[in-house]
Amino acid sequence: ERDDADRPKLISLAMGGPPSYRLWKAVNKAEQNGVLIVAAAGNHVKTVVWPARFDSTIAVAANDVHCQPWEGTSRGNAVDISAPGHSVWRAYVEGNPNNPENIIGMSSGTTLATGNTSGAAALWLAYHRNNPKLAELQADGQVTATFRAALAASAWRPGSTEQPAGAKCEPIAWDSGKYGPGILDVAKLLEYPLDETEVTRSLEPEQLELFKGLFDDGTESAAILREYLRLFNRTSPAELAEVAQFETELMHHYALNENVAQALDALVAGQGSPDTEWLSAQARRALLQQELSTQLRTALSQ
């Protein structure tokens, strides 16, 4: 049994791609064990990638020095916070490593924004380390959900909230649906009382954990199940056993093909509307244009 002092409290993940159950189980287990995970939203793809898209992680988008969203950042309702990620100085070796001028350079990406947010997370954990409430949250697996709420409560938006000291940004129309509640403000994050940010998130695994990532937080499981079954021209929850096996392959194509992503996002956005059946047909058509397994192609064609 490892001593608690040796257990990781924070993980920073500058990686991303399609989802898998193995990856979901890993981050979910870490969350249950009180580990805070910060992950990059992704670069040069329009949708937030995994593992950042899982509820068990904090998804970080990037903004530039002018407080505008960085042009290459992934975006969407899965973003939890934006942080500086454009023209950031970082370690970099080019040519002779003994020359100091060759060991640093500028770079851009959500990797850098994730590093900045992870640093803020480390400060937050250290700041509250003597607060019994933090230990309680870690033991209950609620530290990630609580940190997410603290980020949202302390974030700032150019033009609509007070600018942090030293920031010189023009007011802009901040799109919280794409870039999260605002930009990371470390000072406000530390000032915000821990007891006022407590939330409770169910850690029990649900059906369709990967497909669920396309929906807004709080969407009922029955609605998620209904839209998944609709893709396969099925309506009864009892039929899930026949098509549940295709969830990983379906989400793989969502992550890699923009047409599939747009079609599935449209289906999710239009759930419950008169166009739902048409949107389902469009999503099936987009999927059937991909290189699918024979089994998935057959299931979608029935």
mmCIF file of C-alpha atoms in Angstrom:
data_model
loop_
_atom_site.group_PDB
_atom_site.id
_atom_site.type_symbol
_atom_site.label_atom_id
_atom_site.label_comp_id
_atom_site.label_asym_id
_atom_site.label_seq_id
_atom_site.Cartn_x
_atom_site.Cartn_y
_atom_site.Cartn_z
ATOM 1 C CA GLU A 1 0.000 0.000 0.000
ATOM 2 C CA ARG A 2 1.504 3.312 -1.067
ATOM 3 C CA ASP A 3 1.687 6.176 1.394
ATOM 4 C CA ASP A 4 -0.866 8.869 0.591
ATOM 5 C CA ALA A 5 1.926 11.432 0.246
ATOM 6 C CA ASP A 6 3.308 9.435 -2.690
ATOM 7 C CA ARG A 7 0.027 9.302 -4.568
ATOM 8 C CA PRO A 8 -0.406 11.732 -7.477
ATOM 9 C CA LYS A 9 -2.788 14.604 -6.833
ATOM 10 C CA LEU A 10 -2.667 16.168 -10.298
ATOM 11 C CA ILE A 11 -2.160 14.888 -13.855
ATOM 12 C CA SER A 12 -1.563 17.146 -16.868
ATOM 13 C CA LEU A 13 -2.342 15.573 -20.256
ATOM 14 C CA ALA A 14 -1.125 17.323 -23.409
ATOM 15 C CA MET A 15 -2.464 14.652 -25.744
ATOM 16 C CA GLY A 16 -5.710 13.828 -27.459
ATOM 17 C CA GLY A 17 -7.536 11.808 -30.055
ATOM 18 C CA PRO A 18 -10.503 9.453 -30.467
ATOM 19 C CA PRO A 19 -12.091 7.973 -27.336
ATOM 20 C CA SER A 20 -11.880 4.439 -26.017
ATOM 21 C CA TYR A 21 -13.336 2.655 -23.022
ATOM 22 C CA ARG A 22 -9.841 1.884 -21.759
ATOM 23 C CA LEU A 23 -9.043 5.595 -21.707
ATOM 24 C CA TRP A 24 -12.375 6.439 -20.081
ATOM 25 C CA LYS A 25 -11.860 3.826 -17.367
ATOM 26 C CA ALA A 26 -8.395 5.216 -16.616
ATOM 27 C CA VAL A 27 -9.465 8.828 -16.141
ATOM 28 C CA ASN A 28 -12.661 7.820 -14.335
ATOM 29 C CA LYS A 29 -10.659 5.695 -11.896
ATOM 30 C CA ALA A 30 -8.266 8.578 -11.304
ATOM 31 C CA GLU A 31 -11.179 10.913 -10.598
ATOM 32 C CA GLN A 32 -12.663 8.426 -8.140
ATOM 33 C CA ASN A 33 -9.291 8.342 -6.354
ATOM 34 C CA GLY A 34 -9.260 12.115 -5.944
ATOM 35 C CA VAL A 35 -6.806 12.916 -8.744
ATOM 36 C CA LEU A 36 -7.363 16.172 -10.623
ATOM 37 C CA ILE A 37 -6.800 15.768 -14.388
ATOM 38 C CA VAL A 38 -6.262 18.719 -16.739
ATOM 39 C CA ALA A 39 -6.270 17.945 -20.479
ATOM 40 C CA ALA A 40 -5.757 19.774 -23.775
ATOM 41 C CA ALA A 41 -8.899 20.466 -25.793
ATOM 42 C CA GLY A 42 -7.027 19.898 -29.060
ATOM 43 C CA ASN A 43 -5.459 21.819 -31.935
ATOM 44 C CA HIS A 44 -6.669 22.519 -35.464
ATOM 45 C CA VAL A 45 -9.769 20.357 -35.171
ATOM 46 C CA LYS A 46 -13.144 21.930 -34.546
ATOM 47 C CA THR A 47 -14.256 19.575 -31.811
ATOM 48 C CA VAL A 48 -12.820 18.894 -28.360
ATOM 49 C CA VAL A 49 -10.828 15.656 -28.375
ATOM 50 C CA TRP A 50 -10.526 12.943 -25.747
ATOM 51 C CA PRO A 51 -9.587 12.569 -22.897
ATOM 52 C CA ALA A 52 -10.363 16.285 -22.451
ATOM 53 C CA ARG A 53 -13.956 15.615 -23.479
ATOM 54 C CA PHE A 54 -14.590 13.184 -20.642
ATOM 55 C CA ASP A 55 -16.393 14.569 -17.578
ATOM 56 C CA SER A 56 -13.529 13.243 -15.455
ATOM 57 C CA THR A 57 -11.103 15.827 -16.860
ATOM 58 C CA ILE A 58 -10.794 19.608 -17.165
ATOM 59 C CA ALA A 59 -10.810 20.577 -20.872
ATOM 60 C CA VAL A 60 -8.610 23.582 -21.691
ATOM 61 C CA ALA A 61 -8.877 25.768 -24.797
ATOM 62 C CA ALA A 62 -6.285 28.397 -25.759
ATOM 63 C CA ASN A 63 -6.463 32.170 -26.093
ATOM 64 C CA ASP A 64 -3.896 34.637 -27.444
ATOM 65 C CA VAL A 65 -2.168 37.658 -25.918
ATOM 66 C CA HIS A 66 -5.056 39.875 -27.031
ATOM 67 C CA CYS A 67 -7.499 37.725 -25.031
ATOM 68 C CA GLN A 68 -9.035 36.408 -28.222
ATOM 69 C CA PRO A 69 -9.531 32.665 -28.732
ATOM 70 C CA TRP A 70 -6.453 31.258 -30.453
ATOM 71 C CA GLU A 71 -7.348 30.462 -34.047
ATOM 72 C CA GLY A 72 -6.197 26.839 -33.780
ATOM 73 C CA THR A 73 -7.932 25.894 -30.553
ATOM 74 C CA SER A 74 -10.576 23.203 -30.411
ATOM 75 C CA ARG A 75 -13.903 24.520 -29.231
ATOM 76 C CA GLY A 76 -17.313 23.406 -28.051
ATOM 77 C CA ASN A 77 -19.498 23.021 -24.996
ATOM 78 C CA ALA A 78 -17.027 20.536 -23.490
ATOM 79 C CA VAL A 79 -14.466 23.328 -22.877
ATOM 80 C CA ASP A 80 -14.142 24.122 -19.164
ATOM 81 C CA ILE A 81 -11.744 27.085 -19.349
ATOM 82 C CA SER A 82 -9.520 29.043 -21.743
ATOM 83 C CA ALA A 83 -5.931 29.925 -20.868
ATOM 84 C CA PRO A 84 -2.939 31.574 -22.587
ATOM 85 C CA GLY A 85 -1.693 29.273 -25.315
ATOM 86 C CA HIS A 86 -0.389 31.511 -28.112
ATOM 87 C CA SER A 87 3.264 32.584 -28.469
ATOM 88 C CA VAL A 88 4.189 31.077 -25.108
ATOM 89 C CA TRP A 89 7.872 30.702 -24.197
ATOM 90 C CA ARG A 90 8.872 27.108 -23.550
ATOM 91 C CA ALA A 91 11.919 24.841 -23.519
ATOM 92 C CA TYR A 92 13.079 24.153 -27.053
ATOM 93 C CA VAL A 93 16.343 22.803 -28.453
ATOM 94 C CA GLU A 94 17.529 23.755 -31.932
ATOM 95 C CA GLY A 95 21.124 23.474 -33.036
ATOM 96 C CA ASN A 96 23.813 23.599 -30.360
ATOM 97 C CA PRO A 97 22.154 22.953 -26.959
ATOM 98 C CA ASN A 98 25.094 24.630 -25.203
ATOM 99 C CA ASN A 99 24.048 27.960 -26.675
ATOM 100 C CA PRO A 100 21.426 29.523 -24.356
ATOM 101 C CA GLU A 101 19.706 31.088 -27.342
ATOM 102 C CA ASN A 102 18.962 27.608 -28.704
ATOM 103 C CA ILE A 103 17.136 26.174 -25.686
ATOM 104 C CA ILE A 104 14.008 28.325 -25.556
ATOM 105 C CA GLY A 105 11.469 29.338 -28.141
ATOM 106 C CA MET A 106 7.860 30.359 -28.647
ATOM 107 C CA SER A 107 5.084 27.968 -29.448
ATOM 108 C CA SER A 108 1.296 27.870 -29.569
ATOM 109 C CA GLY A 109 -1.349 25.309 -28.773
ATOM 110 C CA THR A 110 -3.667 23.949 -26.141
ATOM 111 C CA THR A 111 -0.650 22.055 -24.794
ATOM 112 C CA LEU A 112 0.673 25.391 -23.501
ATOM 113 C CA ALA A 113 -2.755 26.434 -22.213
ATOM 114 C CA THR A 114 -2.995 23.103 -20.402
ATOM 115 C CA GLY A 115 0.395 23.652 -18.781
ATOM 116 C CA ASN A 116 -0.709 27.062 -17.527
ATOM 117 C CA THR A 117 -3.962 25.657 -16.165
ATOM 118 C CA SER A 118 -2.189 22.709 -14.561
ATOM 119 C CA GLY A 119 0.113 25.172 -12.824
ATOM 120 C CA ALA A 120 -2.951 26.998 -11.525
ATOM 121 C CA ALA A 121 -4.408 23.677 -10.390
ATOM 122 C CA ALA A 122 -1.215 22.873 -8.480
ATOM 123 C CA LEU A 123 -1.389 26.267 -6.757
ATOM 124 C CA TRP A 124 -5.071 25.679 -5.938
ATOM 125 C CA LEU A 125 -4.327 22.292 -4.383
ATOM 126 C CA ALA A 126 -1.414 23.735 -2.394
ATOM 127 C CA TYR A 127 -3.425 26.768 -1.294
ATOM 128 C CA HIS A 128 -6.175 24.568 0.165
ATOM 129 C CA ARG A 129 -3.953 21.730 1.367
ATOM 130 C CA ASN A 130 -4.670 22.425 5.051
ATOM 131 C CA ASN A 131 -8.401 22.760 4.494
ATOM 132 C CA PRO A 132 -10.153 19.558 5.661
ATOM 133 C CA LYS A 133 -12.732 20.166 2.947
ATOM 134 C CA LEU A 134 -10.182 19.443 0.215
ATOM 135 C CA ALA A 135 -9.280 16.081 1.739
ATOM 136 C CA GLU A 136 -12.982 15.275 1.964
ATOM 137 C CA LEU A 137 -13.521 16.165 -1.696
ATOM 138 C CA GLN A 138 -10.553 14.044 -2.756
ATOM 139 C CA ALA A 139 -11.802 11.081 -0.737
ATOM 140 C CA ASP A 140 -15.256 11.405 -2.318
ATOM 141 C CA GLY A 141 -13.882 11.764 -5.864
ATOM 142 C CA GLN A 142 -15.367 15.262 -6.210
ATOM 143 C CA VAL A 143 -12.214 17.368 -6.520
ATOM 144 C CA THR A 144 -12.379 17.623 -10.341
ATOM 145 C CA ALA A 145 -16.027 18.703 -10.332
ATOM 146 C CA THR A 146 -15.285 21.240 -7.583
ATOM 147 C CA PHE A 147 -12.256 22.638 -9.424
ATOM 148 C CA ARG A 148 -14.367 22.967 -12.577
ATOM 149 C CA ALA A 149 -16.942 24.998 -10.643
ATOM 150 C CA ALA A 150 -14.204 27.181 -9.126
ATOM 151 C CA LEU A 151 -12.752 27.860 -12.585
ATOM 152 C CA ALA A 152 -16.157 28.904 -13.893
ATOM 153 C CA ALA A 153 -16.842 31.160 -10.908
ATOM 154 C CA SER A 154 -13.462 32.918 -11.119
ATOM 155 C CA ALA A 155 -12.992 33.152 -14.912
ATOM 156 C CA TRP A 156 -13.042 36.543 -16.602
ATOM 157 C CA ARG A 157 -14.373 37.640 -19.993
ATOM 158 C CA PRO A 158 -12.983 40.670 -21.842
ATOM 159 C CA GLY A 159 -15.566 43.412 -21.825
ATOM 160 C CA SER A 160 -18.021 41.818 -19.413
ATOM 161 C CA THR A 161 -15.963 41.303 -16.236
ATOM 162 C CA GLU A 162 -13.165 43.246 -14.556
ATOM 163 C CA GLN A 163 -9.800 42.657 -16.189
ATOM 164 C CA PRO A 164 -7.032 41.153 -14.060
ATOM 165 C CA ALA A 165 -4.094 43.405 -13.190
ATOM 166 C CA GLY A 166 -1.789 43.822 -16.165
ATOM 167 C CA ALA A 167 -4.306 42.670 -18.785
ATOM 168 C CA LYS A 168 -4.922 45.090 -21.631
ATOM 169 C CA CYS A 169 -7.636 43.663 -23.809
ATOM 170 C CA GLU A 170 -10.331 45.148 -25.976
ATOM 171 C CA PRO A 171 -13.916 44.129 -25.167
ATOM 172 C CA ILE A 172 -15.130 41.211 -27.246
ATOM 173 C CA ALA A 173 -18.269 39.104 -27.444
ATOM 174 C CA TRP A 174 -17.091 36.013 -25.561
ATOM 175 C CA ASP A 175 -18.760 32.792 -26.751
ATOM 176 C CA SER A 176 -19.118 30.626 -23.635
ATOM 177 C CA GLY A 177 -20.637 27.850 -25.715
ATOM 178 C CA LYS A 178 -17.349 27.441 -27.576
ATOM 179 C CA TYR A 179 -14.565 28.641 -25.299
ATOM 180 C CA GLY A 180 -15.837 27.959 -21.793
ATOM 181 C CA PRO A 181 -16.943 30.419 -19.102
ATOM 182 C CA GLY A 182 -13.952 32.694 -19.691
ATOM 183 C CA ILE A 183 -10.195 33.045 -19.306
ATOM 184 C CA LEU A 184 -8.225 31.618 -16.407
ATOM 185 C CA ASP A 185 -7.699 34.110 -13.560
ATOM 186 C CA VAL A 186 -5.365 32.467 -11.052
ATOM 187 C CA ALA A 187 -5.670 35.148 -8.358
ATOM 188 C CA LYS A 188 -9.473 35.000 -8.378
ATOM 189 C CA LEU A 189 -9.331 31.202 -8.456
ATOM 190 C CA LEU A 190 -7.335 31.117 -5.231
ATOM 191 C CA GLU A 191 -9.496 33.788 -3.594
ATOM 192 C CA TYR A 192 -12.738 31.953 -4.263
ATOM 193 C CA PRO A 193 -13.827 30.093 -1.088
ATOM 194 C CA LEU A 194 -13.549 26.342 -1.403
ATOM 195 C CA ASP A 195 -16.803 25.754 0.467
ATOM 196 C CA GLU A 196 -18.698 27.859 -2.086
ATOM 197 C CA THR A 197 -17.557 25.758 -5.025
ATOM 198 C CA GLU A 198 -18.534 22.299 -3.829
ATOM 199 C CA VAL A 199 -20.583 20.290 -6.301
ATOM 200 C CA THR A 200 -21.523 16.654 -6.486
ATOM 201 C CA ARG A 201 -21.144 14.593 -9.646
ATOM 202 C CA SER A 202 -22.254 10.999 -9.910
ATOM 203 C CA LEU A 203 -19.292 8.693 -10.454
ATOM 204 C CA GLU A 204 -21.422 5.691 -11.305
ATOM 205 C CA PRO A 205 -20.798 4.475 -14.867
ATOM 206 C CA GLU A 206 -23.710 4.976 -17.234
ATOM 207 C CA GLN A 207 -24.705 3.478 -20.542
ATOM 208 C CA LEU A 208 -22.990 4.942 -23.597
ATOM 209 C CA GLU A 209 -20.269 6.834 -21.709
ATOM 210 C CA LEU A 210 -18.491 7.749 -24.965
ATOM 211 C CA PHE A 211 -21.580 8.850 -26.912
ATOM 212 C CA LYS A 212 -22.699 10.849 -23.865
ATOM 213 C CA GLY A 213 -19.787 13.223 -24.466
ATOM 214 C CA LEU A 214 -21.690 14.785 -27.388
ATOM 215 C CA PHE A 215 -24.466 16.047 -25.116
ATOM 216 C CA ASP A 216 -24.704 18.946 -22.696
ATOM 217 C CA ASP A 217 -24.127 18.211 -19.028
ATOM 218 C CA GLY A 218 -27.345 17.207 -17.346
ATOM 219 C CA THR A 219 -28.916 15.589 -20.402
ATOM 220 C CA GLU A 220 -31.062 12.690 -19.243
ATOM 221 C CA SER A 221 -29.722 9.219 -19.930
ATOM 222 C CA ALA A 222 -33.003 8.286 -21.604
ATOM 223 C CA ALA A 223 -32.565 11.068 -24.183
ATOM 224 C CA ILE A 224 -28.993 9.988 -24.948
ATOM 225 C CA LEU A 225 -30.097 6.384 -25.346
ATOM 226 C CA ARG A 226 -32.981 7.402 -27.606
ATOM 227 C CA GLU A 227 -30.739 9.303 -30.040
ATOM 228 C CA TYR A 228 -28.169 6.504 -30.129
ATOM 229 C CA LEU A 229 -30.826 3.915 -30.936
ATOM 230 C CA ARG A 230 -32.334 6.224 -33.549
ATOM 231 C CA LEU A 231 -29.073 6.049 -35.510
ATOM 232 C CA PHE A 232 -29.720 2.333 -35.953
ATOM 233 C CA ASN A 233 -33.458 2.694 -36.679
ATOM 234 C CA ARG A 234 -34.259 1.212 -33.296
ATOM 235 C CA THR A 235 -36.573 2.513 -30.604
ATOM 236 C CA SER A 236 -36.695 0.022 -27.734
ATOM 237 C CA PRO A 237 -34.091 0.330 -24.925
ATOM 238 C CA ALA A 238 -33.998 -3.462 -24.917
ATOM 239 C CA GLU A 239 -32.379 -3.284 -28.369
ATOM 240 C CA LEU A 240 -29.285 -1.508 -27.029
ATOM 241 C CA ALA A 241 -27.569 -4.863 -26.481
ATOM 242 C CA GLU A 242 -27.636 -5.398 -30.259
ATOM 243 C CA VAL A 243 -25.806 -2.155 -31.115
ATOM 244 C CA ALA A 244 -23.895 -1.045 -27.988
ATOM 245 C CA GLN A 245 -20.749 -2.734 -29.325
ATOM 246 C CA PHE A 246 -20.480 -0.132 -32.099
ATOM 247 C CA GLU A 247 -20.160 2.900 -29.810
ATOM 248 C CA THR A 248 -16.349 3.019 -29.884
ATOM 249 C CA GLU A 249 -16.157 2.677 -33.677
ATOM 250 C CA LEU A 250 -18.863 5.291 -34.159
ATOM 251 C CA MET A 251 -17.057 7.787 -31.924
ATOM 252 C CA HIS A 252 -13.767 7.019 -33.674
ATOM 253 C CA HIS A 253 -15.268 8.295 -36.925
ATOM 254 C CA TYR A 254 -16.768 11.284 -35.118
ATOM 255 C CA ALA A 255 -13.301 12.268 -33.923
ATOM 256 C CA LEU A 256 -11.607 11.792 -37.305
ATOM 257 C CA ASN A 257 -14.162 12.927 -39.890
ATOM 258 C CA GLU A 258 -15.598 16.437 -39.961
ATOM 259 C CA ASN A 259 -18.713 15.423 -41.907
ATOM 260 C CA VAL A 260 -19.572 12.758 -39.340
ATOM 261 C CA ALA A 261 -18.926 15.197 -36.500
ATOM 262 C CA GLN A 262 -21.161 17.849 -38.046
ATOM 263 C CA ALA A 263 -23.947 15.355 -38.697
ATOM 264 C CA LEU A 264 -23.894 13.907 -35.179
ATOM 265 C CA ASP A 265 -23.636 17.354 -33.593
ATOM 266 C CA ALA A 266 -26.662 18.440 -35.624
ATOM 267 C CA LEU A 267 -28.558 15.359 -34.471
ATOM 268 C CA VAL A 268 -27.761 16.140 -30.837
ATOM 269 C CA ALA A 269 -28.665 19.824 -31.228
ATOM 270 C CA GLY A 270 -31.964 18.941 -32.880
ATOM 271 C CA GLN A 271 -33.107 16.233 -30.480
ATOM 272 C CA GLY A 272 -36.823 16.445 -29.870
ATOM 273 C CA SER A 273 -37.421 18.657 -32.919
ATOM 274 C CA PRO A 274 -39.646 17.766 -35.909
ATOM 275 C CA ASP A 275 -36.449 17.274 -37.946
ATOM 276 C CA THR A 276 -35.072 14.518 -35.731
ATOM 277 C CA GLU A 277 -35.742 11.667 -38.149
ATOM 278 C CA TRP A 278 -34.202 13.598 -41.027
ATOM 279 C CA LEU A 279 -31.163 14.463 -38.895
ATOM 280 C CA SER A 280 -30.769 10.795 -37.965
ATOM 281 C CA ALA A 281 -30.848 9.837 -41.631
ATOM 282 C CA GLN A 282 -28.196 12.462 -42.400
ATOM 283 C CA ALA A 283 -25.966 11.110 -39.638
ATOM 284 C CA ARG A 284 -26.364 7.549 -40.929
ATOM 285 C CA ARG A 285 -25.525 8.694 -44.437
ATOM 286 C CA ALA A 286 -22.364 10.444 -43.226
ATOM 287 C CA LEU A 287 -21.282 7.334 -41.331
ATOM 288 C CA LEU A 288 -21.984 4.994 -44.240
ATOM 289 C CA GLN A 289 -19.628 7.038 -46.408
ATOM 290 C CA GLN A 290 -16.726 6.035 -44.126
ATOM 291 C CA GLU A 291 -14.675 2.848 -44.050
ATOM 292 C CA LEU A 292 -16.750 0.956 -41.505
ATOM 293 C CA SER A 293 -16.574 -2.553 -40.174
ATOM 294 C CA THR A 294 -18.929 -4.935 -41.931
ATOM 295 C CA GLN A 295 -20.910 -5.354 -38.719
ATOM 296 C CA LEU A 296 -21.441 -1.612 -38.186
ATOM 297 C CA ARG A 297 -22.337 -1.052 -41.838
ATOM 298 C CA THR A 298 -24.916 -3.831 -41.622
ATOM 299 C CA ALA A 299 -26.389 -2.455 -38.391
ATOM 300 C CA LEU A 300 -26.721 1.052 -39.838
ATOM 301 C CA SER A 301 -28.295 -0.240 -43.053
ATOM 302 C CA GLN A 302 -31.111 -2.217 -41.464
#
